[in-house]
Amino acid sequence: MIVSIDWLREFVDISLEPDKVADLLTDAGLESDVVIQGKALDIEITPNRPDCMSHLGIAREIAVLTDRKLKYPELILEESSDLASDLIKVEIEIAEKCPRYACRIVRNVKVGVSPSWMKDRLEIVGLRAINNIVDVSNYVLMEMGHPLHTFDLGRIAGGKIVVRTAKKGETLVTLEGEDRTLSEEHLLICDANNPVALAGIMGGENSEVSEATKNVLIESAYFDPVTVRKGAKSFGLRTEASKRFERGTDYEGLLRALDRTAALLAETAGGEVLKGVVDVYPLQKEPPRIHFRHENASAIAGIDFKPEFVRKTFKGLEISFSESPGGYECKAPTFRPDLLRPVDLTEELARVYGYNRIVPDFSYKGWLGNDVGDPLTDITGLKRFFAGLGFNETVTNSLLSPKQVEGFFAEKAVRLQNPLSTEMSLLRTSLFPGLFASVAFNLRRGEHNLAFFEHGDTFVRDKSSQTGCAEREEFGGVMCGEKSPKQWRREPLKNDFFALKGYLESLSRFLRLHDYRFVPLPHDTFFSPGLALATGDGPSVCQFGRFPGSILANFDIEIDVWGFALTLETVRKIRSQPFRHVGASQYPGISRDLSFMVKSDISAGDMESLLRESGTRTLRRVSIYDLYEGDQVEEGHKSLTFNLFFQKTDRTLTDEEVDGIISKIISKASKDLDAKLR
Amino acid sequence: MPLLKQIEEAGREFAREVEQLDASMEALDSLRIRYLGRKGKIPSLFDQVPVQPKESRSEAGMILNNLKKEIEDRIAALRKVTVSKSETQPTHLDLNLPGDSVRFGTLHPVEHTMQDVKNIFTSIGFSVAYGPEIDDDYHNFEALNIPKHHPARDMQDTFYVSEDVVLRTHTSNTQIHIMEKEQPPLRVIVPGRVYRNEAVSVRSYCLFHQVEGLYINRSVSFAELKGTLEFFVGKFFGDDVKFRFRPSFFPFTEPSAEVDISCLLCGGSGCPACKNKGWVEILGCGMVDPEVFRHVGYDPEEWTGYAFGMGIEKLAMLKYQIDDIRLFFNSDVRFLRQFV
């Protein structure tokens, strides 16, 4: 909100430079900037301070902070002898939504241009001058913070104001020319026949003050904050009036604002103010009593408040108080709906005292008996592991488009009621769409060699959960292109299936999972081809493979992309096993190479497990180091070369023993898999 | 030939061979094998000792042992010379060729920042907890003293899944879950992803990460909150950075404050990055509102506490001088690869 410094000066002596005033207000919770060449301040008003949405309110703050006196605007109101109540009756049908409605009548006004001092001030605070009637109500709004409305009395039928809720389907053309269809949630100001204003939000065109207006009805009311807020929101409207009503206006001060408006109207537009206020106040409101305890306030704030400081601050903020044991019985002014409890008064004191004067206390109070540490430490370890392998961690948008989730449980996706756009209307059901979007983004920028991982939550609809949504923690990654380009002594390393499989074999070592196997994936997974890395006794640790082109096409990706998804539940279980070190053998081992010729359909895995089984525990390591298919072997056959390493932990192994094991291996290979030694 | 003569001859031959030896490790090895190896000259001479006449046996054994020792020493000495020669010999290898390149990955700047924040707070006794991203209105708003249709809801534009279920707008929802489960005292931080229904721009994104802190104990004061956050700012940004504690408003804290630090770019004198204010806001905090305690069934007469919340992207933007929040979420590898 913009406030004029010149205008503030009417209510408080300001001897400070504008930037010092801005600092002072900022330090008291009203963040301010100097604007318009030092003539005004732009102040951010938090939702709890409707009282500060006016020059008078800001002036009060300055008065308290600089120890000055606040001067209220002078009020000289001359009334004619005719009674306003003879011309207008007010009826409130629903007191909870309109606890108080007051109005005055000013007769025989001359509608015209406002005086220049008024126009200038309105302009500084960002309001356009319209005519002397509307301008006065805006002026008082900016001055005292209470919204007022002026009607052309000649257009109010039946001499009657009725405050009621709208009927479903009823319509009203509001001031800016919009035809609004109403429902029961809207509160209306009506004359004897029709609605004339949307209460607390905007007037109607049918009762608007115009050049032809002779007699003016000024409304000064208190409307229920929630009603005004809902009504304004339903039309996407935010007016100077609705902003204040929804935060809570001053139900006592509205009379002063009404009188001030009438007096200013008489001054700037001529006319006579009829005698009396028509004031209907069916639901009397009263600020709560607050039992303020000095000691508690000092303890919570960590400030030793002196009694004279407390009294002076309360006085300045117009909080009434009387002494009681250990503190004061207090009552907040009606313009401060935010002051309800002792702690609210503590904040007022701390704020005026100055947060920056509080001496920081860093006395650590020791262990509290709660768990310490981070339950995601294991995930941090996994992240570092994958980063070490060359993956870049990424964080992707969890809001996706229908096309992006296609193929990933799309039918179970959680939909937002109010998305920013359909492109971001569904919550991610898997990490992969976000990772594909990451790949696509980089491919478009000429980066083809990519490896990403992400850790985060995915969501699906689930009737059994309290929110109707199930949330799952996931860890997955994708890769494509090359891990490293061709170099002077090395062919390029590709990011392909065997690269990924190698990473996951390393992962099993990282997890200290020695007994693992690779098993084919069921058909309903996204990988094709793909495998699962599983523990020896069953559960999957990770699924991985290539993504089908049909899914990648949704992201305009035309190259092969490989990916993996960890089963965090299994990973955590494995990681939580205690680790014990195994002593290394002190005796030398023997290494032998064996080449077999087998039929092409025998898998390397079959050969490898045969070797492991028949090699007994003496065979410590098996690795395949050559695969050959071509001229040198029989048609329909391939040659596999293994390196075998034998070792014992308790003694030196002899060549003869190894020869014995090897001949057993060879005969079993020949019998079971028809493998011939080359 | 008598054995003594053979020994003498072997000694001479060894000396001759050493003289003609080319200074390579291979030649030296073959020399050693020829003399000292299992089937070498010296062992075969030893084989003859037992068949000598008794009176000359011990003499021959002694002379042969001396020769063996001599040869061993000589070979050991030659080995030293050969090693040092081969090390200083010129090589034809172009050492300016690059080494094998190894590409390693990176952690995301949000993760780096998150770990920094977590480390600072866990070092002073905070535990770490996590909570749901989809939550009901009660835990995200009502229990935090933000009733429906309160203007404070404007501070956080919300994504709705249904009338009563939202994407959390802050990790403060987890505060409530924790307090519902645990009894005070408590000291915990809650990191996590949060959502705001705001148009995507340089300054705002529809999601970001937050770390929320909560401390509840007997007689906790606002001054302690200030002390703790001052400690945090000093550790995270360095002790040169100035710290400002400024009143603000949050429905779930009273009194409430915001923390500003002096602008890292201009040091507080004012620049475009800080909109000429010299200060940059980094977090919101305050004393837990008694209304929040009422919702979770803690007695506000017995317990007091403080809470704070900070945006991780904002901290990262300040620390790494990143000027566009969207960079965190589009996975541009040219950006990500910098955060080693």
mmCIF file of N, CA, C and O in Angstrom, chain A residues 497 501 504-505 513 515-525 527-546 563 565 567 570 603 605-606 609:
data_model
loop_
_atom_site.group_PDB
_atom_site.id
_atom_site.type_symbol
_atom_site.label_atom_id
_atom_site.label_comp_id
_atom_site.label_asym_id
_atom_site.label_seq_id
_atom_site.Cartn_x
_atom_site.Cartn_y
_atom_site.Cartn_z
ATOM 1 N N PHE A 497 23.002 -51.515 -22.442
ATOM 2 C CA PHE A 497 22.525 -52.528 -21.501
ATOM 3 C C PHE A 497 23.635 -53.057 -20.596
ATOM 4 O O PHE A 497 23.479 -53.126 -19.379
ATOM 5 N N LYS A 501 24.126 -52.918 -16.702
ATOM 6 C CA LYS A 501 24.194 -54.145 -15.908
ATOM 7 C C LYS A 501 25.459 -54.140 -15.041
ATOM 8 O O LYS A 501 25.443 -54.542 -13.883
ATOM 9 N N LEU A 504 24.957 -52.072 -12.057
ATOM 10 C CA LEU A 504 24.110 -52.692 -11.044
ATOM 11 C C LEU A 504 24.824 -53.858 -10.365
ATOM 12 O O LEU A 504 24.582 -54.154 -9.201
ATOM 13 N N GLU A 505 25.754 -54.493 -11.098
ATOM 14 C CA GLU A 505 26.595 -55.490 -10.438
ATOM 15 C C GLU A 505 27.478 -54.801 -9.392
ATOM 16 O O GLU A 505 27.678 -55.311 -8.288
ATOM 17 N N LEU A 513 25.785 -57.329 -1.315
ATOM 18 C CA LEU A 513 24.890 -58.426 -1.652
ATOM 19 C C LEU A 513 25.688 -59.387 -2.532
ATOM 20 O O LEU A 513 25.900 -59.116 -3.707
ATOM 21 N N ASP A 515 25.114 -62.777 -2.857
ATOM 22 C CA ASP A 515 24.303 -63.835 -3.440
ATOM 23 C C ASP A 515 23.140 -63.193 -4.207
ATOM 24 O O ASP A 515 22.133 -62.825 -3.620
ATOM 25 N N TYR A 516 23.349 -62.961 -5.495
ATOM 26 C CA TYR A 516 22.292 -62.327 -6.280
ATOM 27 C C TYR A 516 22.161 -63.035 -7.613
ATOM 28 O O TYR A 516 23.039 -63.797 -8.021
ATOM 29 N N ARG A 517 21.018 -62.817 -8.276
ATOM 30 C CA ARG A 517 20.843 -63.386 -9.613
ATOM 31 C C ARG A 517 20.075 -62.395 -10.468
ATOM 32 O O ARG A 517 19.449 -61.462 -9.955
ATOM 33 N N PHE A 518 20.126 -62.627 -11.752
ATOM 34 C CA PHE A 518 19.357 -61.817 -12.681
ATOM 35 C C PHE A 518 18.220 -62.667 -13.201
ATOM 36 O O PHE A 518 18.444 -63.790 -13.640
ATOM 37 N N VAL A 519 17.018 -62.172 -13.115
ATOM 38 C CA VAL A 519 15.874 -62.957 -13.576
ATOM 39 C C VAL A 519 15.079 -62.146 -14.591
ATOM 40 O O VAL A 519 15.081 -60.918 -14.541
ATOM 41 N N PRO A 520 14.423 -62.839 -15.528
ATOM 42 C CA PRO A 520 13.643 -62.114 -16.540
ATOM 43 C C PRO A 520 12.499 -61.369 -15.873
ATOM 44 O O PRO A 520 11.978 -61.794 -14.847
ATOM 45 N N LEU A 521 12.127 -60.227 -16.460
ATOM 46 C CA LEU A 521 11.046 -59.421 -15.891
ATOM 47 C C LEU A 521 9.697 -59.935 -16.371
ATOM 48 O O LEU A 521 9.581 -60.422 -17.485
ATOM 49 N N PRO A 522 8.675 -59.805 -15.535
ATOM 50 C CA PRO A 522 7.329 -60.107 -16.020
ATOM 51 C C PRO A 522 6.969 -59.131 -17.156
ATOM 52 O O PRO A 522 7.594 -58.074 -17.298
ATOM 53 N N HIS A 523 5.940 -59.475 -17.920
ATOM 54 C CA HIS A 523 5.675 -58.704 -19.132
ATOM 55 C C HIS A 523 5.104 -57.323 -18.895
ATOM 56 O O HIS A 523 5.162 -56.471 -19.763
ATOM 57 N N ASP A 524 4.535 -57.101 -17.681
ATOM 58 C CA ASP A 524 3.847 -55.821 -17.490
ATOM 59 C C ASP A 524 4.772 -54.697 -17.041
ATOM 60 O O ASP A 524 4.323 -53.667 -16.587
ATOM 61 N N THR A 525 6.076 -54.850 -17.127
ATOM 62 C CA THR A 525 6.959 -53.743 -16.749
ATOM 63 C C THR A 525 7.260 -52.890 -17.969
ATOM 64 O O THR A 525 6.943 -53.267 -19.093
ATOM 65 N N PHE A 527 10.170 -52.191 -19.152
ATOM 66 C CA PHE A 527 11.436 -52.450 -19.822
ATOM 67 C C PHE A 527 11.305 -53.572 -20.849
ATOM 68 O O PHE A 527 10.671 -54.582 -20.586
ATOM 69 N N SER A 528 11.906 -53.358 -21.986
ATOM 70 C CA SER A 528 11.861 -54.390 -23.005
ATOM 71 C C SER A 528 13.054 -54.220 -23.945
ATOM 72 O O SER A 528 13.077 -53.283 -24.719
ATOM 73 N N PRO A 529 14.066 -55.050 -23.863
ATOM 74 C CA PRO A 529 14.188 -56.141 -22.900
ATOM 75 C C PRO A 529 14.604 -55.607 -21.541
ATOM 76 O O PRO A 529 15.117 -54.490 -21.423
ATOM 77 N N GLY A 530 14.399 -56.438 -20.511
ATOM 78 C CA GLY A 530 14.789 -55.999 -19.180
ATOM 79 C C GLY A 530 15.005 -57.165 -18.264
ATOM 80 O O GLY A 530 14.620 -58.291 -18.558
ATOM 81 N N LEU A 531 15.652 -56.906 -17.166
ATOM 82 C CA LEU A 531 15.927 -57.943 -16.172
ATOM 83 C C LEU A 531 15.672 -57.363 -14.794
ATOM 84 O O LEU A 531 15.632 -56.148 -14.620
ATOM 85 N N ALA A 532 15.530 -58.262 -13.837
ATOM 86 C CA ALA A 532 15.507 -57.832 -12.450
ATOM 87 C C ALA A 532 16.762 -58.367 -11.791
ATOM 88 O O ALA A 532 17.169 -59.495 -12.050
ATOM 89 N N LEU A 533 17.353 -57.531 -10.967
ATOM 90 C CA LEU A 533 18.429 -57.995 -10.107
ATOM 91 C C LEU A 533 17.749 -58.385 -8.803
ATOM 92 O O LEU A 533 17.054 -57.574 -8.200
ATOM 93 N N ALA A 534 17.915 -59.669 -8.424
ATOM 94 C CA ALA A 534 17.199 -60.136 -7.238
ATOM 95 C C ALA A 534 18.181 -60.765 -6.270
ATOM 96 O O ALA A 534 19.264 -61.210 -6.657
ATOM 97 N N THR A 535 17.783 -60.796 -5.018
ATOM 98 C CA THR A 535 18.633 -61.461 -4.037
ATOM 99 C C THR A 535 18.502 -62.962 -4.247
ATOM 100 O O THR A 535 17.555 -63.429 -4.883
ATOM 101 N N GLY A 536 19.444 -63.722 -3.718
ATOM 102 C CA GLY A 536 19.440 -65.166 -3.907
ATOM 103 C C GLY A 536 18.123 -65.789 -3.496
ATOM 104 O O GLY A 536 17.656 -66.730 -4.119
ATOM 105 N N ASP A 537 17.477 -65.234 -2.445
ATOM 106 C CA ASP A 537 16.255 -65.873 -1.981
ATOM 107 C C ASP A 537 14.996 -65.181 -2.478
ATOM 108 O O ASP A 537 13.918 -65.390 -1.944
ATOM 109 N N GLY A 538 15.093 -64.322 -3.453
ATOM 110 C CA GLY A 538 13.848 -63.895 -4.068
ATOM 111 C C GLY A 538 13.635 -62.432 -4.392
ATOM 112 O O GLY A 538 13.589 -62.078 -5.549
ATOM 113 N N PRO A 539 13.493 -61.551 -3.369
ATOM 114 C CA PRO A 539 12.975 -60.231 -3.673
ATOM 115 C C PRO A 539 13.845 -59.423 -4.640
ATOM 116 O O PRO A 539 15.072 -59.525 -4.628
ATOM 117 N N SER A 540 13.181 -58.631 -5.455
ATOM 118 C CA SER A 540 13.871 -57.811 -6.438
ATOM 119 C C SER A 540 14.557 -56.640 -5.757
ATOM 120 O O SER A 540 14.026 -56.027 -4.848
ATOM 121 N N VAL A 541 15.771 -56.349 -6.178
ATOM 122 C CA VAL A 541 16.530 -55.208 -5.673
ATOM 123 C C VAL A 541 16.361 -54.057 -6.644
ATOM 124 O O VAL A 541 16.338 -52.890 -6.273
ATOM 125 N N CYS A 542 16.202 -54.424 -7.921
ATOM 126 C CA CYS A 542 16.232 -53.403 -8.943
ATOM 127 C C CYS A 542 15.716 -54.004 -10.242
ATOM 128 O O CYS A 542 15.946 -55.175 -10.527
ATOM 129 N N GLN A 543 14.982 -53.199 -11.008
ATOM 130 C CA GLN A 543 14.582 -53.617 -12.352
ATOM 131 C C GLN A 543 15.256 -52.677 -13.337
ATOM 132 O O GLN A 543 15.389 -51.500 -13.061
ATOM 133 N N PHE A 544 15.641 -53.246 -14.477
ATOM 134 C CA PHE A 544 16.328 -52.370 -15.431
ATOM 135 C C PHE A 544 16.186 -52.907 -16.843
ATOM 136 O O PHE A 544 15.802 -54.059 -17.053
ATOM 137 N N GLY A 545 16.499 -52.055 -17.793
ATOM 138 C CA GLY A 545 16.428 -52.483 -19.180
ATOM 139 C C GLY A 545 16.250 -51.304 -20.121
ATOM 140 O O GLY A 545 16.522 -50.159 -19.747
ATOM 141 N N ARG A 546 15.760 -51.635 -21.325
ATOM 142 C CA ARG A 546 15.567 -50.589 -22.332
ATOM 143 C C ARG A 546 14.096 -50.188 -22.336
ATOM 144 O O ARG A 546 13.224 -51.029 -22.136
ATOM 145 N N GLY A 563 17.250 -47.677 -18.465
ATOM 146 C CA GLY A 563 16.941 -47.133 -17.140
ATOM 147 C C GLY A 563 16.836 -48.209 -16.089
ATOM 148 O O GLY A 563 16.815 -49.398 -16.382
ATOM 149 N N ALA A 565 15.111 -48.923 -11.883
ATOM 150 C CA ALA A 565 14.331 -48.463 -10.736
ATOM 151 C C ALA A 565 14.679 -49.363 -9.561
ATOM 152 O O ALA A 565 14.586 -50.584 -9.663
ATOM 153 N N THR A 567 14.230 -51.089 -5.884
ATOM 154 C CA THR A 567 13.182 -51.434 -4.927
ATOM 155 C C THR A 567 13.725 -51.052 -3.566
ATOM 156 O O THR A 567 14.485 -51.796 -2.948
ATOM 157 N N THR A 570 13.762 -53.421 -0.451
ATOM 158 C CA THR A 570 14.775 -54.478 -0.402
ATOM 159 C C THR A 570 16.160 -53.893 -0.154
ATOM 160 O O THR A 570 16.939 -54.423 0.638
ATOM 161 N N SER A 603 23.295 -70.207 -22.729
ATOM 162 C CA SER A 603 23.663 -68.851 -22.320
ATOM 163 C C SER A 603 24.926 -68.873 -21.475
ATOM 164 O O SER A 603 25.246 -69.882 -20.823
ATOM 165 N N GLY A 605 25.340 -67.432 -18.856
ATOM 166 C CA GLY A 605 24.947 -67.588 -17.461
ATOM 167 C C GLY A 605 24.867 -69.065 -17.074
ATOM 168 O O GLY A 605 25.291 -69.466 -15.990
ATOM 169 N N ASP A 606 24.325 -69.899 -17.998
ATOM 170 C CA ASP A 606 24.216 -71.332 -17.717
ATOM 171 C C ASP A 606 25.603 -71.943 -17.528
ATOM 172 O O ASP A 606 25.837 -72.723 -16.610
ATOM 173 N N SER A 609 27.096 -70.799 -14.181
ATOM 174 C CA SER A 609 26.629 -71.463 -12.959
ATOM 175 C C SER A 609 27.099 -72.913 -12.903
ATOM 176 O O SER A 609 27.373 -73.421 -11.814
#
